[in-house]
Amino acid sequence: MSDITLLDGGMGQELIHRAGDRPTPLWSTQVMIEHPGLVSEVHRDFTEAGATIATSNTYAIHRDRLVDTDFEDRFADLLTMAIAEARTSGAARIAGSIGPIAASYRPDLHPDAATGAPIYAEIAQMIAPACDMLLCETVVSVIHAESVLRGAAAGDKPVWLAVSVDDRDGTKLRSGEPLSAVLPYAHAGAAAVLVNCSAPEAIPAALEILAQAGIPYGAYANGFEQITEGFLEAKPTVDALTRRKDFTPTAYADHAMAWVEQGATIIGGCCEVSPAHIAEIARRLKAAGHRIV
């Protein structure tokens, strides 16, 4: 049997479900101010469900995303607040999340590596001292991978690279480029490589490719029906996305256990994965004789 690292689930969607507010482009950021303590509550629930890593609520905290908002001058404050909330989780380790510049799933909006790397480096340097590793999430193109890995190296902590693939073809990044094209960057600059925020059905094909990187690999999927065209607009909200009706804890755990059979040693959940989903995965891992680390 294997040692398996169990990540937490989807913070942003869980916050929307609990707060009951209409989502905005900064829903997971402003909730820390409008609903104090709610992020900490979600972190603790994931840890109690069995997650051994708490992923900080820093994914959407970028200077460009704060422009023309009430939080434009609170960049550093928000990063500090999010890390502090993660540290209340009780989890064994903290992963500092670094999300995409501009918007998720938008390789067309991502700058070149020379422009992007310093932007990611600033965040890495600010959050790394309070984290055990940096988790670069929803990486959708080769330039995105190069940029974020160069930037995250400034944090002087292990870096995990999480790429997002086409929901219908897990061998391709969302940019349309072959997933295999990121392997040299992952091998050179990451301590682990994962596939995240993609349909569970696309992940097996992606894992076959990630296994070639020569470093630990894994996956954490989302529970959306599909990434809609409406979501690929500037400053989108989750109103444009629909939760799958078949996305039960049992069904998701079936997928996760299959990934472990493929050799994945890091699993968890992304958007729409709740503490109940993580608890079911933890139960299944233990029943199969795996050790959660």
Coordinates of C-alpha atoms in Angstrom, one line a residue:
M1 CA 0.0 0.0 0.0
S2 CA 1.1 3.6 -0.5
D3 CA 1.5 6.8 1.5
I4 CA -1.0 9.3 0.1
T5 CA -1.1 13.0 0.6
L6 CA -4.7 14.2 0.9
L7 CA -5.4 17.7 -0.2
D8 CA -8.4 19.7 0.8
G9 CA -11.3 20.7 -1.5
G10 CA -12.7 23.7 -3.3
M11 CA -12.6 26.8 -1.1
G12 CA -14.3 29.3 -3.4
Q13 CA -17.4 27.3 -4.1
E14 CA -17.7 26.2 -0.5
L15 CA -17.7 29.8 0.6
I16 CA -20.5 30.7 -1.8
H17 CA -22.6 27.8 -0.6
R18 CA -22.1 28.8 3.0
A19 CA -22.3 32.6 2.7
G20 CA -25.3 32.5 0.5
D21 CA -24.2 35.7 -1.3
R22 CA -24.3 36.3 -5.0
P23 CA -20.8 35.6 -6.4
T24 CA -18.6 38.4 -7.7
P25 CA -15.3 38.2 -9.5
L26 CA -13.6 38.6 -6.1
W27 CA -16.0 36.3 -4.1
S28 CA -13.3 34.3 -2.3
T29 CA -11.3 37.5 -1.4
Q30 CA -14.0 39.8 -0.2
V31 CA -15.7 37.1 1.9
M32 CA -12.7 37.3 4.3
I33 CA -13.8 40.9 5.1
E34 CA -17.6 40.5 4.8
H35 CA -17.8 37.2 6.6
P36 CA -14.9 37.1 9.1
G37 CA -13.9 33.6 10.2
L38 CA -15.8 31.8 7.4
V39 CA -12.6 30.8 5.6
S40 CA -11.1 29.5 8.8
E41 CA -14.3 27.4 9.3
V42 CA -14.0 25.8 5.9
H43 CA -10.3 25.1 6.4
R44 CA -11.0 23.4 9.7
D45 CA -13.8 21.3 8.2
F46 CA -11.6 20.0 5.5
T47 CA -8.9 19.1 8.0
E48 CA -11.4 17.3 10.2
A49 CA -12.6 15.4 7.1
G50 CA -9.0 14.0 6.7
A51 CA -7.1 16.5 4.6
T52 CA -3.5 16.8 5.6
I53 CA -2.8 20.0 3.6
A54 CA -4.7 23.3 3.9
T55 CA -4.5 25.3 0.7
S56 CA -4.4 29.1 1.4
N57 CA -7.2 31.3 0.1
T58 CA -4.7 33.3 -2.0
Y59 CA -5.6 31.9 -5.4
A60 CA -7.4 35.1 -6.6
I61 CA -5.3 37.7 -4.7
H62 CA -3.4 39.3 -7.6
R63 CA -2.8 43.0 -8.0
D64 CA -4.5 43.0 -11.5
R65 CA -7.6 41.4 -10.1
L66 CA -7.9 44.1 -7.4
V67 CA -7.7 47.1 -9.8
D68 CA -10.8 49.3 -9.7
T69 CA -12.2 47.5 -6.6
D70 CA -12.5 48.5 -3.0
F71 CA -9.5 46.3 -2.2
E72 CA -7.0 47.8 -4.6
D73 CA -4.7 49.1 -1.8
R74 CA -5.1 45.9 0.3
F75 CA -3.0 43.5 -1.7
A76 CA -0.4 42.6 1.1
D77 CA -3.1 42.8 3.8
L78 CA -5.3 40.3 2.0
L79 CA -2.4 37.8 1.4
T80 CA -1.5 38.0 5.1
M81 CA -5.2 37.5 6.1
A82 CA -5.6 34.5 3.9
I83 CA -2.4 32.8 5.2
A84 CA -3.5 33.5 8.8
E85 CA -6.8 31.8 8.1
A86 CA -5.1 28.7 6.7
R87 CA -2.9 28.4 9.8
T88 CA -6.0 28.0 11.9
S89 CA -6.9 24.8 10.0
G90 CA -5.0 22.3 12.2
A91 CA -3.6 20.8 9.0
A92 CA -0.1 19.3 9.1
R93 CA 1.0 21.5 6.2
I94 CA 0.1 24.7 4.5
A95 CA 0.2 25.1 0.7
G96 CA 0.4 28.7 -0.5
S97 CA -1.9 28.9 -3.5
I98 CA -0.8 31.0 -6.5
G99 CA -3.6 31.3 -9.1
P100 CA -3.4 32.6 -12.7
I101 CA -2.7 36.2 -13.6
A102 CA -5.8 37.9 -15.2
A103 CA -8.3 35.0 -15.1
S104 CA -8.7 31.3 -14.9
Y105 CA -8.8 29.2 -18.1
R106 CA -7.6 32.2 -20.2
P107 CA -4.2 31.4 -21.8
D108 CA -4.9 34.3 -24.2
L109 CA -4.8 36.8 -21.4
H110 CA -1.6 35.5 -19.8
P111 CA 1.5 37.7 -20.4
D112 CA 4.9 36.4 -21.6
A113 CA 7.2 34.8 -19.2
A114 CA 9.4 37.8 -18.8
T115 CA 6.4 39.8 -17.7
G116 CA 4.6 37.1 -15.7
A117 CA 7.5 35.7 -13.7
P118 CA 8.1 38.8 -11.6
I119 CA 4.4 39.1 -10.8
Y120 CA 4.4 35.5 -9.5
A121 CA 7.7 36.1 -7.7
E122 CA 6.3 38.9 -5.6
I123 CA 3.5 36.7 -4.3
A124 CA 5.8 33.8 -3.7
Q125 CA 8.1 35.9 -1.6
M126 CA 5.3 37.3 0.4
I127 CA 3.5 34.1 1.3
A128 CA 6.3 31.5 1.3
P129 CA 7.7 32.2 4.7
A130 CA 4.4 31.1 6.3
C131 CA 3.9 28.1 4.0
D132 CA 5.4 24.6 3.7
M133 CA 5.1 24.6 -0.1
L134 CA 3.8 26.8 -3.0
L135 CA 0.9 25.3 -5.1
C136 CA 0.8 26.9 -8.6
E137 CA -2.8 26.2 -9.7
T138 CA -4.8 26.0 -12.9
V139 CA -1.9 26.4 -15.2
V140 CA -3.3 26.2 -18.7
S141 CA -0.4 26.9 -21.1
V142 CA 3.3 26.3 -21.5
I143 CA 4.1 30.0 -21.0
H144 CA 2.0 30.0 -17.9
A145 CA 4.0 27.0 -16.5
E146 CA 7.3 28.6 -17.4
S147 CA 6.2 32.0 -15.8
V148 CA 4.8 30.7 -12.6
L149 CA 7.7 28.2 -11.9
R150 CA 10.3 30.9 -12.5
G151 CA 8.4 33.2 -10.2
A152 CA 7.6 30.6 -7.5
A153 CA 11.3 29.7 -7.2
A154 CA 11.8 33.1 -5.5
G155 CA 9.8 31.8 -2.5
D156 CA 12.6 29.3 -1.7
K157 CA 10.0 26.5 -0.8
P158 CA 9.1 23.3 -2.6
V159 CA 6.8 24.1 -5.6
W160 CA 4.0 22.0 -6.8
L161 CA 2.7 22.6 -10.3
A162 CA -1.0 21.9 -11.0
V163 CA -2.1 22.1 -14.6
S164 CA -5.6 22.2 -16.0
V165 CA -6.5 20.1 -19.0
D166 CA -9.2 20.0 -21.7
D167 CA -12.3 18.4 -20.2
R168 CA -12.7 16.2 -23.3
D169 CA -9.0 15.4 -23.9
G170 CA -6.7 15.1 -20.9
T171 CA -3.6 14.9 -23.1
K172 CA -4.0 18.6 -23.9
L173 CA -3.7 21.8 -21.8
R174 CA -6.6 24.1 -22.0
S175 CA -4.5 26.2 -24.4
G176 CA -4.7 23.3 -26.8
E177 CA -0.9 22.6 -26.4
P178 CA 0.1 19.0 -25.6
L179 CA 0.3 18.4 -21.9
S180 CA 3.7 16.7 -22.4
A181 CA 5.2 20.1 -23.3
V182 CA 5.2 21.2 -19.7
L183 CA 7.1 18.1 -18.5
P184 CA 10.6 19.7 -19.0
Y185 CA 9.5 22.7 -16.9
A186 CA 8.0 20.5 -14.2
H187 CA 11.0 18.2 -14.0
A188 CA 13.4 21.2 -13.7
G189 CA 11.4 23.4 -11.3
A190 CA 8.7 21.4 -9.4
A191 CA 8.7 19.0 -6.6
A192 CA 5.4 17.5 -7.7
V193 CA 3.1 17.8 -10.7
L194 CA -0.7 17.5 -10.6
V195 CA -3.7 18.1 -12.8
N196 CA -6.4 20.3 -11.2
C197 CA -9.7 22.0 -12.0
S198 CA -10.6 19.6 -14.8
A199 CA -13.3 17.0 -15.4
P200 CA -12.6 13.8 -13.5
E201 CA -13.0 11.8 -16.7
A202 CA -10.1 13.7 -18.3
I203 CA -7.6 13.0 -15.5
P204 CA -6.6 9.3 -16.3
A205 CA -5.1 10.3 -19.7
A206 CA -3.3 13.3 -18.0
L207 CA -1.8 11.1 -15.3
E208 CA -0.3 8.8 -17.9
I209 CA 1.6 11.8 -19.1
L210 CA 2.5 13.3 -15.8
A211 CA 3.9 10.0 -14.6
Q212 CA 6.7 10.6 -17.1
A213 CA 8.0 13.7 -15.2
G214 CA 9.9 11.6 -12.7
I215 CA 8.5 13.4 -9.7
P216 CA 5.4 12.7 -7.5
Y217 CA 2.2 13.3 -9.3
G218 CA -1.5 13.4 -8.6
A219 CA -4.9 15.1 -9.3
Y220 CA -7.8 17.1 -7.9
A221 CA -10.8 17.6 -10.2
N222 CA -13.7 19.9 -10.2
G223 CA -17.4 19.1 -10.2
F224 CA -18.6 21.4 -13.0
E225 CA -20.5 20.1 -16.0
Q226 CA -18.2 22.0 -18.3
I227 CA -16.3 25.3 -18.5
T228 CA -18.8 27.4 -20.4
E229 CA -18.2 30.1 -23.0
G230 CA -19.8 32.5 -20.5
F231 CA -17.1 31.8 -18.0
L232 CA -14.4 32.7 -20.5
E233 CA -15.2 36.4 -20.4
A234 CA -13.4 39.1 -18.5
K235 CA -14.0 39.0 -14.7
P236 CA -16.4 36.1 -14.8
T237 CA -18.4 34.7 -11.8
V238 CA -19.4 31.1 -11.0
D239 CA -23.0 32.0 -12.1
A240 CA -21.7 30.8 -15.6
L241 CA -20.9 27.4 -14.3
T242 CA -23.2 24.5 -13.4
R243 CA -22.5 21.8 -10.7
R244 CA -22.8 18.2 -12.0
K245 CA -25.8 16.4 -10.6
D246 CA -23.8 13.1 -10.4
F247 CA -21.0 14.6 -8.3
T248 CA -21.6 12.7 -5.1
P249 CA -18.9 12.0 -2.5
T250 CA -19.2 8.3 -3.5
A251 CA -18.8 8.9 -7.2
Y252 CA -15.9 11.3 -6.8
A253 CA -14.1 8.9 -4.4
D254 CA -14.4 6.2 -7.2
H255 CA -12.5 8.5 -9.5
A256 CA -9.9 9.4 -6.8
M257 CA -9.2 5.8 -5.9
A258 CA -8.7 5.0 -9.6
W259 CA -6.1 7.7 -9.8
V260 CA -4.3 6.1 -6.8
E261 CA -4.4 2.8 -8.7
Q262 CA -2.6 4.7 -11.6
G263 CA 0.2 5.7 -9.2
A264 CA -1.1 9.1 -8.0
T265 CA 0.2 9.8 -4.5
I266 CA -1.3 13.3 -4.1
I267 CA -5.1 13.6 -4.4
G268 CA -7.8 16.0 -3.3
G269 CA -10.5 18.2 -4.8
C270 CA -11.0 21.5 -6.6
C271 CA -14.3 23.5 -7.2
E272 CA -17.4 21.8 -5.8
V273 CA -15.4 19.3 -3.8
S274 CA -16.8 19.6 -0.2
P275 CA -15.6 18.3 3.1
A276 CA -18.0 15.4 2.6
H277 CA -16.2 14.4 -0.6
I278 CA -12.8 14.6 1.2
A279 CA -14.1 12.5 4.1
E280 CA -15.3 9.8 1.8
I281 CA -11.9 9.7 0.0
A282 CA -10.2 9.5 3.4
R283 CA -12.4 6.6 4.4
R284 CA -11.8 4.7 1.2
L285 CA -8.0 5.2 1.4
K286 CA -7.9 3.8 4.9
A287 CA -10.1 0.9 4.0
A288 CA -7.8 0.1 1.2
G289 CA -4.8 0.0 3.6
H290 CA -3.2 3.3 2.4
R291 CA -1.6 5.7 4.9
I292 CA -2.7 9.3 4.7
V293 CA 0.3 11.6 5.2

